[in-house]
Amino acid sequence: KTERVSGLLKVQLTFFQILHTIPWTMRVLFPPRVAKAVEYSSISALNIFNFPSLSCVAAGLSYSEKLSITIMAPIAVLVLLASPTFAVAVLGRVRGTSWTSHARFEMALKQLTSASALFLYVIYPFESLSILQSLRCDGDFDRLRIDYSVPCNDPAVTVWATVGVILYVIGIPVFLSFLLWAYGVPGLARDKISRAELSALIALYKRAVPDQTTFKDFDQNGTFEGHKKSKSSEESPTTSVENFNQHGTFEKWSARSKFQASDLSESQLRRLCEFDFEKKLTPRGPDASKNAKKSSSSAKSTSEGKSGDVTGLSHAEKVSHVMYTAHSYVWKKKLVFDSDISPVWNYDDLGERHAIDGLGMVFKHYKVEKYWFEIIDMLSKLFLTGIIAYIEYDSADQLLFFILTTAAMHVYLSKAPAYENTAVAGLHEYIFAVLSILLLFGLTAVIPDSYKNSLSYDTTDIFLVFLVVSVFLLPIVRFLYKWLHERMNSTSTSKSPGEHSEAPTQASHFVSPEPMVGTGAQRDAQELDVSSVAVAVDMRELSSPRALQDPPPPGMVEATPTGDVEVGTAPRPVFIDVGIM
């Protein structure tokens, strides 16, 4: 739940940061309520000059001085964040042998990396916008568009803007990419994806050839369950599972293990190389006939020994052939990951734990195969908040570029979600749809005035405000709905019948007493008229003391093996035929 909440907050922050910059980069005539919502979203930009305590001081500063503060303030914050790590390093150097010898140095360094990455992610849109705005020049007046009192060739502004572009606009994405590489995240992701692809391919082979014993060490989901040590691991699968099972959850030795294709035997590799997987991959959709032709041609080439014959190939070449087959089928969407082998980030793995502790805010919310999406997300915000301002201002082309970009992001995310959590992925897709709709209305800024009077501004205002607010309220509504649903289920479960309150569902299990009418002789005959009646009785339960002590359900009687009718219960029914002659 913590990761889902943090992921939702990241998506909401992205939306409000982009929304805040729209009036700065484009001339959009929002209705009053929407304009107010956009104004409130400015808090997401962390613009220090908007703070009440600093706005009065900023009023007396020149534009170049404001720009210098904008560039230097984040550096001062980073220095403050680094001060605990620096203090630990100094203590290690004084008391130990090196700067990194202190016991808490590694933990302090991870905390510094995590906090710095989060801080840079938050400030990136505002810093980029402020820096790029200082380079926008109105050629008609030779003045900066952001402040017409500043000439375009002001040397102080130019120097600070150049420094800002290097440090922030280009520097932050490059720095985060370096951190991902330094923590080994690309290698971890490649290994996990390769293991998942191999497991999926083996699972397909086992389903196609269920009687084959070549992969007896793999279960039905392609999970490796061998007892020998892997060549790429110092632990046996059993030991590793026990080490990773710290939270009471059993994790299979599959895509989360160290097993690789190079650990397969020669016979296993040969089986995978020579097997015709195309026949087992059922064509789907309108291209089924085309895929069927490709499958038949592939089968023909395999039978002729052109693609399936692996005679003479080395072990490494067979491994490469198998992994290429698995990767190509997954890439073509012909082979999908089951839930058991789908690659996910695993905090219990020591290598991944090191990366998650230090840089988890950058990649852990995304799918393994899209660990890099944080960089793409930052670049998309750079385009929507800064670069788009360089397209002709006050023109329909500028708005159309914005709409096309957000629409393209919406379509891409609907086809290939980036976030691992489905709720976060859905909200991420939704915000770009909302931005597209908002800017569609913004096109009215360039519509001739004769057509604007026909628009219902009040209705449109309410609708657009609802869209903006829905980005914040939608996750809350989803959470409340899920919470109420779970609470109702738990309430119904708590009210369910207990051990002795289960009512019988079949009338034949019990003999209900009926009113006796007539004379005494007639009543005696009615009591004895129970010949060939099927009654439910549990011999073991009846003979136990607990069964004798349990109170009977009201109005129910039970026949004993002797034919007498007693009051009681019959928990596990055993039908017997009691005949009284």
Coordinates of C-alpha atoms in Angstrom, one line a residue:
K1 CA 0.0 0.0 0.0
T2 CA 2.9 2.4 0.7
E3 CA 4.2 2.0 -2.8
R4 CA 0.8 2.5 -4.3
V5 CA 0.2 5.7 -2.4
S6 CA 3.7 7.0 -3.3
G7 CA 3.0 6.1 -6.9
L8 CA -0.3 7.9 -6.9
L9 CA 1.3 11.0 -5.4
K10 CA 4.0 11.0 -8.1
V11 CA 1.4 10.9 -10.8
Q12 CA -0.7 13.7 -9.2
L13 CA 2.4 15.8 -8.8
T14 CA 3.2 15.3 -12.5
F15 CA -0.3 16.5 -13.5
F16 CA -0.3 19.6 -11.3
Q17 CA 3.2 20.6 -12.3
I18 CA 2.2 20.5 -16.0
L19 CA -1.1 22.2 -15.3
H20 CA 0.7 25.0 -13.5
T21 CA 3.0 25.9 -16.4
I22 CA 0.2 26.2 -19.1
P23 CA -0.5 29.9 -18.5
W24 CA 3.3 30.6 -18.6
T25 CA 3.9 28.9 -21.9
M26 CA 0.7 29.4 -23.9
R27 CA -2.1 31.9 -24.1
V28 CA -5.1 29.9 -22.9
L29 CA -8.3 31.6 -21.9
F30 CA -9.5 29.4 -19.0
P31 CA -12.9 30.2 -17.3
P32 CA -12.6 31.7 -13.9
R33 CA -13.0 28.5 -11.8
V34 CA -10.4 26.6 -13.9
A35 CA -8.0 29.6 -13.7
K36 CA -8.4 29.5 -10.0
A37 CA -7.6 25.7 -9.9
V38 CA -4.6 26.3 -12.1
E39 CA -3.4 29.0 -9.7
Y40 CA -3.7 26.7 -6.7
S41 CA -1.7 24.0 -8.6
S42 CA 1.3 26.4 -8.5
I43 CA 2.2 25.0 -5.0
S44 CA 3.5 21.9 -6.8
A45 CA 6.2 23.9 -8.5
L46 CA 8.0 24.8 -5.3
N47 CA 8.5 28.4 -6.5
I48 CA 10.2 30.1 -3.5
F49 CA 9.2 33.5 -4.8
N50 CA 5.5 32.6 -4.4
F51 CA 5.9 32.1 -0.7
P52 CA 4.4 35.1 1.2
S53 CA 7.5 35.7 3.3
L54 CA 9.7 36.0 0.3
S55 CA 7.4 37.7 -2.2
C56 CA 8.0 41.1 -0.7
V57 CA 11.8 40.6 -0.8
A58 CA 11.6 39.3 -4.4
A59 CA 9.8 42.5 -5.5
G60 CA 13.0 44.5 -5.2
L61 CA 15.2 42.1 -7.1
S62 CA 16.2 42.3 -10.7
Y63 CA 15.4 39.5 -13.1
S64 CA 19.0 38.3 -13.2
E65 CA 19.1 38.2 -9.4
K66 CA 16.0 36.1 -9.3
L67 CA 17.4 33.8 -11.8
S68 CA 20.6 33.4 -9.9
I69 CA 18.7 32.5 -6.7
T70 CA 16.5 30.0 -8.6
I71 CA 19.7 28.3 -9.8
M72 CA 21.7 28.4 -6.6
A73 CA 18.9 27.5 -4.1
P74 CA 18.6 23.8 -5.1
I75 CA 22.4 23.5 -4.7
A76 CA 22.2 24.9 -1.2
V77 CA 19.4 22.3 -0.4
L78 CA 21.6 19.5 -1.8
V79 CA 24.5 20.6 0.4
L80 CA 22.2 20.5 3.5
L81 CA 21.0 17.0 2.5
A82 CA 24.6 15.9 2.1
S83 CA 25.8 17.2 5.5
P84 CA 24.9 14.1 7.5
T85 CA 26.8 11.9 5.0
F86 CA 29.7 14.2 5.0
A87 CA 29.8 14.1 8.8
V88 CA 29.8 10.3 8.8
A89 CA 32.6 10.3 6.3
V90 CA 34.7 12.6 8.4
L91 CA 34.1 10.4 11.5
G92 CA 35.2 7.4 9.5
R93 CA 38.4 9.1 8.4
V94 CA 39.2 10.3 11.9
R95 CA 38.4 7.1 13.7
G96 CA 39.1 4.6 11.0
T97 CA 41.2 4.1 8.0
S98 CA 39.2 5.7 5.2
W99 CA 36.3 8.0 4.5
T100 CA 34.0 5.0 4.0
S101 CA 35.1 3.0 7.0
H102 CA 32.3 4.2 9.3
A103 CA 29.6 1.6 10.0
R104 CA 26.8 4.0 9.1
F105 CA 28.4 5.4 5.9
E106 CA 26.6 3.1 3.5
M107 CA 23.2 3.8 5.1
A108 CA 23.8 7.5 5.1
L109 CA 24.9 7.4 1.4
K110 CA 21.7 5.6 0.4
Q111 CA 19.6 8.1 2.3
L112 CA 21.4 10.9 0.6
T113 CA 20.9 9.4 -2.9
S114 CA 17.2 8.7 -2.3
A115 CA 16.5 12.1 -0.9
S116 CA 18.4 13.9 -3.6
A117 CA 16.7 11.9 -6.4
L118 CA 13.3 12.8 -5.0
F119 CA 14.2 16.4 -4.6
L120 CA 15.6 16.7 -8.1
Y121 CA 12.5 15.0 -9.5
V122 CA 10.2 17.5 -7.8
I123 CA 12.1 20.7 -8.8
Y124 CA 12.9 19.7 -12.4
P125 CA 9.8 21.2 -14.1
F126 CA 10.0 24.5 -12.4
E127 CA 13.8 24.8 -12.8
S128 CA 13.6 23.9 -16.5
L129 CA 10.8 26.3 -17.1
S130 CA 12.5 29.2 -15.3
I131 CA 15.7 28.7 -17.2
L132 CA 14.2 28.2 -20.6
Q133 CA 11.9 31.2 -20.1
S134 CA 15.0 33.4 -19.6
L135 CA 16.1 32.5 -23.2
R136 CA 12.8 33.3 -24.9
C137 CA 13.2 36.5 -26.8
D138 CA 10.5 38.6 -28.5
G139 CA 12.2 39.6 -31.7
D140 CA 9.8 42.4 -32.4
F141 CA 10.9 44.3 -29.3
D142 CA 14.3 42.6 -28.6
R143 CA 13.1 41.9 -25.1
L144 CA 12.6 38.8 -23.0
R145 CA 9.0 37.6 -23.1
I146 CA 9.1 36.7 -19.4
D147 CA 10.2 40.3 -18.5
Y148 CA 10.0 43.1 -21.1
S149 CA 12.3 45.2 -18.9
V150 CA 15.3 42.9 -19.7
P151 CA 16.9 43.0 -23.1
C152 CA 17.5 39.8 -25.0
N153 CA 21.3 40.1 -24.9
D154 CA 21.7 40.8 -21.2
P155 CA 25.0 39.2 -20.3
A156 CA 24.1 38.3 -16.7
V157 CA 20.9 36.5 -17.7
T158 CA 22.7 34.7 -20.6
V159 CA 25.4 33.4 -18.3
W160 CA 23.0 32.2 -15.6
A161 CA 20.7 30.6 -18.2
T162 CA 23.6 28.7 -19.7
V163 CA 24.7 27.5 -16.3
G164 CA 21.1 26.4 -15.6
V165 CA 20.7 24.5 -18.8
I166 CA 23.9 22.5 -18.1
L167 CA 23.1 21.9 -14.4
Y168 CA 19.4 21.2 -14.5
V169 CA 17.8 20.9 -18.0
I170 CA 20.5 18.5 -19.2
G171 CA 22.2 17.7 -15.9
I172 CA 19.4 16.2 -13.9
P173 CA 18.3 13.5 -16.4
V174 CA 22.0 12.6 -17.0
F175 CA 22.7 12.4 -13.3
L176 CA 19.7 10.1 -12.6
S177 CA 20.7 7.9 -15.5
F178 CA 24.2 7.7 -14.0
L179 CA 22.7 6.7 -10.7
L180 CA 20.7 4.0 -12.3
W181 CA 23.9 2.7 -13.9
A182 CA 25.9 3.0 -10.7
Y183 CA 23.4 1.0 -8.7
G184 CA 23.3 -1.7 -11.4
V185 CA 19.6 -1.3 -12.1
P186 CA 19.9 -2.0 -15.9
G187 CA 21.8 -5.3 -15.2
L188 CA 19.3 -6.3 -12.6
A189 CA 16.4 -5.7 -15.0
R190 CA 18.0 -7.5 -17.9
D191 CA 18.7 -10.6 -15.7
K192 CA 15.2 -10.7 -14.3
I193 CA 13.6 -10.3 -17.8
S194 CA 15.9 -13.0 -19.3
R195 CA 15.0 -15.4 -16.5
A196 CA 11.3 -14.7 -17.0
E197 CA 11.5 -15.2 -20.7
L198 CA 13.4 -18.5 -20.3
S199 CA 10.8 -19.7 -17.7
A200 CA 8.0 -18.8 -20.1
L201 CA 9.6 -20.6 -22.9
I202 CA 10.2 -23.7 -20.8
A203 CA 6.6 -23.6 -19.5
L204 CA 5.3 -23.5 -23.1
Y205 CA 7.5 -26.5 -23.9
K206 CA 6.3 -28.5 -20.9
R207 CA 2.6 -27.8 -21.8
A208 CA 3.3 -28.9 -25.4
V209 CA 5.1 -32.1 -24.4
P210 CA 3.7 -33.1 -21.0
D211 CA 5.3 -36.6 -21.1
Q212 CA 8.8 -35.3 -21.7
T213 CA 11.1 -35.7 -18.7
T214 CA 13.9 -33.4 -20.0
F215 CA 12.7 -30.6 -17.8
K216 CA 11.6 -32.6 -14.8
D217 CA 13.3 -30.0 -12.6
F218 CA 10.8 -27.4 -13.8
D219 CA 7.3 -27.3 -12.5
Q220 CA 4.2 -26.6 -14.6
N221 CA 4.9 -22.8 -14.5
G222 CA 8.4 -23.1 -15.7
T223 CA 9.8 -22.6 -12.3
F224 CA 13.2 -24.2 -11.6
E225 CA 13.0 -26.6 -8.7
G226 CA 16.3 -28.4 -9.1
H227 CA 18.4 -29.3 -6.0
K228 CA 21.8 -28.8 -7.6
K229 CA 23.6 -25.5 -7.2
S230 CA 23.3 -23.0 -10.0
K231 CA 26.5 -22.1 -11.8
S232 CA 25.7 -18.4 -11.2
S233 CA 24.7 -18.8 -7.6
E234 CA 26.5 -19.9 -4.5
E235 CA 23.3 -21.1 -2.9
S236 CA 21.0 -24.0 -3.7
P237 CA 17.5 -23.1 -4.6
T238 CA 16.1 -24.4 -1.3
T239 CA 18.5 -22.3 0.7
S240 CA 17.8 -19.2 -1.3
V241 CA 14.1 -19.6 -0.9
E242 CA 14.5 -19.9 2.8
N243 CA 16.6 -16.8 2.9
F244 CA 14.2 -14.8 0.9
N245 CA 11.2 -16.0 2.8
Q246 CA 11.4 -13.4 5.5
H247 CA 7.9 -12.1 5.3
G248 CA 6.1 -15.5 5.4
T249 CA 5.6 -15.6 1.6
F250 CA 6.9 -18.5 -0.5
E251 CA 8.8 -17.2 -3.5
K252 CA 9.5 -19.7 -6.2
W253 CA 13.0 -20.2 -7.7
S254 CA 12.0 -18.7 -11.1
A255 CA 12.3 -15.2 -12.5
R256 CA 13.3 -14.1 -9.1
S257 CA 16.2 -16.5 -8.8
K258 CA 19.8 -16.5 -10.2
F259 CA 19.1 -19.3 -12.7
Q260 CA 20.1 -18.5 -16.3
A261 CA 20.0 -20.3 -19.7
S262 CA 23.7 -21.2 -19.3
D263 CA 22.7 -23.5 -16.4
L264 CA 20.7 -25.7 -18.8
S265 CA 22.2 -29.0 -19.8
E266 CA 23.1 -29.8 -23.4
S267 CA 20.1 -32.1 -23.8
Q268 CA 17.8 -29.4 -22.5
L269 CA 19.2 -26.7 -24.8
R270 CA 19.0 -29.0 -27.7
R271 CA 15.3 -29.7 -27.0
L272 CA 14.5 -26.0 -26.9
C273 CA 16.5 -25.2 -30.0
E274 CA 15.0 -28.0 -32.1
F275 CA 11.4 -27.7 -30.9
D276 CA 9.0 -25.9 -33.3
F277 CA 7.3 -23.4 -31.0
E278 CA 5.4 -21.8 -33.9
K279 CA 3.0 -24.7 -34.0
K280 CA 2.1 -24.2 -30.4
L281 CA 1.6 -20.5 -30.6
T282 CA -2.0 -20.2 -31.7
P283 CA -2.6 -17.4 -34.2
R284 CA -5.1 -14.8 -33.0
G285 CA -6.8 -11.8 -34.5
P286 CA -7.3 -10.7 -38.1
D287 CA -3.8 -11.7 -39.0
A288 CA -4.4 -15.3 -38.1
S289 CA -4.1 -16.6 -41.7
K290 CA -0.9 -14.6 -42.2
N291 CA 0.6 -16.0 -39.0
A292 CA -0.5 -19.5 -39.9
K293 CA 1.4 -19.2 -43.2
K294 CA 4.5 -18.0 -41.4
S295 CA 4.1 -20.9 -38.9
S296 CA 3.9 -23.4 -41.7
S297 CA 7.0 -21.9 -43.5
S298 CA 8.9 -22.0 -40.2
A299 CA 7.9 -25.6 -39.6
K300 CA 9.1 -26.5 -43.1
S301 CA 12.4 -24.8 -42.6
T302 CA 12.8 -26.6 -39.3
S303 CA 12.0 -30.0 -40.8
E304 CA 14.6 -29.3 -43.5
G305 CA 17.2 -28.5 -40.8
K306 CA 17.7 -24.9 -41.7
S307 CA 16.6 -23.3 -38.4
G308 CA 16.1 -26.2 -36.0
D309 CA 19.3 -28.1 -36.5
V310 CA 21.8 -27.3 -33.8
T311 CA 24.4 -29.8 -34.7
G312 CA 27.9 -28.3 -34.3
L313 CA 26.8 -25.4 -32.2
S314 CA 28.7 -24.7 -29.0
H315 CA 27.0 -24.4 -25.6
A316 CA 27.1 -20.6 -25.7
E317 CA 25.6 -20.5 -29.2
K318 CA 22.7 -22.7 -28.1
V319 CA 22.1 -20.5 -25.1
S320 CA 22.1 -17.5 -27.4
H321 CA 19.7 -19.2 -29.8
V322 CA 17.3 -20.1 -27.0
M323 CA 17.3 -16.6 -25.5
Y324 CA 16.8 -15.0 -28.9
T325 CA 13.8 -17.3 -29.5
A326 CA 12.3 -16.4 -26.1
H327 CA 12.9 -12.7 -26.4
S328 CA 11.5 -12.5 -29.9
Y329 CA 8.3 -14.3 -29.0
V330 CA 7.8 -12.1 -25.9
W331 CA 8.5 -9.0 -28.0
K332 CA 6.0 -10.1 -30.6
K333 CA 3.4 -10.7 -27.8
K334 CA 3.2 -14.3 -28.8
L335 CA 4.5 -15.4 -25.4
V336 CA 3.3 -13.8 -22.2
F337 CA 4.4 -14.1 -18.7
D338 CA 2.2 -16.0 -16.2
S339 CA 1.7 -14.3 -12.8
D340 CA 4.1 -16.9 -11.2
I341 CA 7.1 -15.9 -13.4
S342 CA 6.4 -12.3 -14.3
P343 CA 9.4 -10.2 -13.4
V344 CA 8.9 -7.9 -10.4
W345 CA 11.2 -6.1 -8.1
N346 CA 12.0 -8.1 -5.0
Y347 CA 13.2 -6.4 -1.9
D348 CA 14.3 -9.7 -0.4
D349 CA 17.0 -10.1 -3.0
L350 CA 20.2 -8.6 -1.5
G351 CA 21.3 -7.0 -4.8
E352 CA 17.9 -5.5 -5.5
R353 CA 17.6 -4.3 -1.9
H354 CA 20.8 -2.3 -2.2
A355 CA 19.4 -0.6 -5.3
I356 CA 15.9 0.0 -3.9
D357 CA 17.2 1.5 -0.7
G358 CA 19.4 4.0 -2.5
L359 CA 17.3 4.7 -5.7
G360 CA 13.9 3.1 -5.2
M361 CA 12.0 6.3 -5.8
V362 CA 13.4 6.4 -9.3
F363 CA 12.5 2.9 -10.6
K364 CA 10.7 0.7 -8.1
H365 CA 7.2 2.0 -9.0
Y366 CA 7.7 1.0 -12.7
K367 CA 7.6 -2.4 -14.3
V368 CA 11.0 -4.1 -14.5
E369 CA 11.2 -3.7 -18.2
K370 CA 10.6 0.0 -17.9
Y371 CA 13.0 0.9 -15.1
W372 CA 14.1 3.8 -17.2
F373 CA 10.6 5.4 -17.5
E374 CA 11.4 8.1 -14.9
I375 CA 13.8 9.7 -17.3
I376 CA 11.2 9.6 -20.1
D377 CA 8.6 11.1 -17.7
M378 CA 11.0 14.0 -16.9
L379 CA 11.7 14.6 -20.6
S380 CA 8.0 14.6 -21.4
K381 CA 7.5 17.2 -18.7
L382 CA 10.4 19.2 -20.1
F383 CA 8.7 19.3 -23.5
L384 CA 5.3 20.1 -22.1
T385 CA 6.5 22.8 -19.6
G386 CA 9.5 24.4 -21.3
I387 CA 10.3 23.5 -24.9
I388 CA 6.8 23.9 -26.2
A389 CA 7.1 27.6 -25.3
Y390 CA 9.5 28.1 -28.2
I391 CA 6.9 27.1 -30.7
E392 CA 5.2 30.2 -32.0
Y393 CA 3.4 31.9 -29.1
D394 CA -0.3 32.7 -29.3
S395 CA -0.9 30.3 -32.1
A396 CA -3.0 27.2 -32.7
D397 CA 0.1 25.2 -33.6
Q398 CA 1.4 25.5 -30.1
L399 CA -1.8 24.2 -28.6
L400 CA -2.0 21.4 -31.2
F401 CA 1.5 20.3 -30.4
F402 CA 0.6 20.1 -26.7
I403 CA -2.6 18.2 -27.5
L404 CA -0.9 15.8 -29.8
T405 CA 1.9 15.1 -27.2
T406 CA -0.6 14.4 -24.4
A407 CA -2.8 12.3 -26.7
A408 CA 0.2 10.3 -27.8
M409 CA 1.2 9.7 -24.2
H410 CA -2.3 8.6 -23.4
V411 CA -2.4 6.1 -26.2
Y412 CA 1.1 4.8 -25.4
L413 CA 0.3 4.3 -21.8
S414 CA -3.0 2.6 -22.5
K415 CA -1.1 0.0 -24.7
A416 CA 2.0 -0.3 -22.6
P417 CA 1.5 0.9 -18.9
A418 CA 4.6 1.9 -17.2
Y419 CA 3.6 1.6 -13.6
E420 CA 3.5 -1.9 -11.9
N421 CA 0.4 -1.1 -9.9
T422 CA -2.8 -1.1 -12.0
A423 CA -4.4 1.8 -10.1
V424 CA -1.4 4.0 -10.5
A425 CA -1.1 3.0 -14.2
G426 CA -4.7 3.9 -14.7
L427 CA -4.3 7.3 -13.1
H428 CA -1.2 8.0 -15.1
E429 CA -3.1 7.3 -18.3
Y430 CA -6.0 9.4 -17.2
I431 CA -4.1 12.6 -16.5
F432 CA -2.9 12.9 -20.1
A433 CA -6.5 12.5 -21.2
V434 CA -7.5 15.3 -18.9
L435 CA -4.7 17.6 -20.2
S436 CA -5.8 17.0 -23.7
I437 CA -9.4 18.0 -23.0
L438 CA -8.3 21.1 -21.1
L439 CA -6.2 22.2 -24.0
L440 CA -8.9 21.5 -26.5
F441 CA -10.9 24.1 -24.7
G442 CA -7.8 26.3 -24.8
L443 CA -8.0 26.4 -28.6
T444 CA -10.9 28.9 -28.1
A445 CA -8.2 31.5 -27.4
V446 CA -7.4 31.6 -31.1
I447 CA -11.0 31.3 -32.3
P448 CA -12.4 34.5 -33.8
D449 CA -14.5 36.5 -31.4
S450 CA -17.6 36.1 -33.5
Y451 CA -17.7 32.4 -32.6
K452 CA -16.8 32.6 -29.0
N453 CA -20.2 34.0 -27.9
S454 CA -21.9 30.7 -28.8
L455 CA -19.9 28.8 -26.2
S456 CA -21.5 28.0 -22.9
Y457 CA -18.6 29.2 -20.6
D458 CA -20.4 28.5 -17.4
T459 CA -21.1 24.9 -18.2
T460 CA -17.6 24.4 -19.7
D461 CA -16.1 26.0 -16.6
I462 CA -17.8 23.5 -14.3
F463 CA -16.9 20.5 -16.5
L464 CA -13.2 21.5 -16.7
V465 CA -13.0 22.1 -12.9
F466 CA -14.5 18.6 -12.4
L467 CA -11.8 17.1 -14.6
V468 CA -9.0 18.9 -12.7
V469 CA -10.4 17.9 -9.3
S470 CA -11.0 14.3 -10.4
V471 CA -7.3 13.7 -10.7
F472 CA -7.1 14.3 -7.0
L473 CA -10.3 12.6 -6.0
L474 CA -10.3 9.5 -8.2
P475 CA -7.7 7.6 -6.2
I476 CA -9.5 8.5 -3.0
V477 CA -12.8 7.2 -4.4
R478 CA -11.2 4.0 -5.6
F479 CA -9.6 3.5 -2.1
L480 CA -13.0 4.1 -0.3
Y481 CA -14.8 1.8 -2.6
K482 CA -12.2 -1.0 -2.1
W483 CA -12.2 -0.4 1.7
L484 CA -16.0 -0.5 1.9
H485 CA -16.1 -3.7 -0.3
E486 CA -13.6 -5.4 2.0
R487 CA -15.4 -4.3 5.1
M488 CA -18.7 -5.6 3.8
N489 CA -17.1 -9.0 3.0
S490 CA -15.5 -9.2 6.4
T491 CA -18.8 -8.3 8.1
S492 CA -20.7 -11.0 6.2
T493 CA -18.0 -13.5 7.1
S494 CA -18.2 -12.7 10.8
K495 CA -22.0 -13.2 10.7
S496 CA -21.7 -16.6 8.9
P497 CA -23.0 -19.7 10.9
G498 CA -20.5 -21.2 13.4
E499 CA -19.6 -24.8 13.9
H500 CA -22.9 -25.9 15.3
S501 CA -25.2 -23.4 13.6
E502 CA -25.2 -24.9 10.2
A503 CA -28.8 -25.6 9.2
P504 CA -29.5 -28.7 7.2
T505 CA -30.3 -28.1 3.5
Q506 CA -32.0 -31.4 2.7
A507 CA -35.2 -32.5 4.4
S508 CA -34.1 -36.1 4.3
H509 CA -31.3 -35.5 6.8
F510 CA -33.7 -35.2 9.7
V511 CA -37.1 -36.5 10.8
S512 CA -39.3 -33.6 11.8
P513 CA -41.9 -34.4 14.4
E514 CA -45.4 -34.1 13.1
P515 CA -48.5 -33.7 15.3
M516 CA -50.0 -36.9 16.4
V517 CA -53.7 -37.3 16.0
G518 CA -56.2 -40.1 16.8
T519 CA -56.3 -42.6 19.5
G520 CA -53.4 -43.9 21.5
A521 CA -53.2 -47.0 19.3
Q522 CA -53.2 -44.9 16.2
R523 CA -50.4 -42.6 17.6
D524 CA -48.3 -45.7 18.4
A525 CA -48.7 -46.9 14.8
Q526 CA -47.6 -43.5 13.6
E527 CA -44.5 -43.6 15.8
L528 CA -43.6 -47.0 14.4
D529 CA -44.3 -46.1 10.8
V530 CA -40.7 -45.1 10.1
S531 CA -39.8 -48.1 7.9
S532 CA -37.2 -47.5 5.2
V533 CA -36.6 -43.8 6.2
A534 CA -33.1 -42.4 5.2
V535 CA -31.7 -40.5 8.2
A536 CA -28.3 -38.8 8.6
V537 CA -26.2 -40.0 11.4
D538 CA -22.5 -39.8 12.1
M539 CA -21.6 -42.8 14.2
R540 CA -18.3 -41.3 15.4
E541 CA -19.9 -38.0 16.4
L542 CA -22.8 -39.7 18.1
S543 CA -20.5 -41.8 20.2
S544 CA -18.3 -38.9 21.3
P545 CA -19.1 -37.1 24.6
R546 CA -19.1 -33.7 22.8
A547 CA -22.0 -34.8 20.5
L548 CA -24.1 -35.8 23.5
Q549 CA -23.4 -32.4 25.2
D550 CA -24.2 -30.2 22.1
P551 CA -27.6 -28.7 22.3
P552 CA -29.9 -29.8 19.5
P553 CA -31.5 -27.4 17.0
P554 CA -35.0 -26.6 18.0
G555 CA -37.7 -28.7 16.4
M556 CA -35.3 -31.3 15.0
V557 CA -35.0 -35.0 16.0
E558 CA -32.6 -37.6 14.9
A559 CA -32.8 -41.4 14.7
T560 CA -30.2 -43.4 16.5
P561 CA -28.8 -46.7 15.2
T562 CA -31.3 -48.6 17.5
G563 CA -34.2 -47.0 15.9
D564 CA -35.1 -44.7 18.7
V565 CA -35.7 -41.1 18.0
E566 CA -33.6 -38.7 19.9
V567 CA -33.0 -35.0 19.8
G568 CA -29.6 -34.2 18.4
T569 CA -27.5 -33.0 15.4
A570 CA -25.9 -34.8 12.5
P571 CA -22.8 -32.9 11.4
R572 CA -21.3 -35.2 8.8
P573 CA -24.3 -37.2 7.4
V574 CA -24.0 -40.9 6.7
F575 CA -27.2 -42.3 5.3
I576 CA -28.4 -45.6 6.7
D577 CA -31.6 -47.5 6.2
V578 CA -33.4 -48.1 9.5
G579 CA -36.1 -50.7 9.1
I580 CA -38.5 -51.4 11.9
M581 CA -40.7 -54.4 11.2

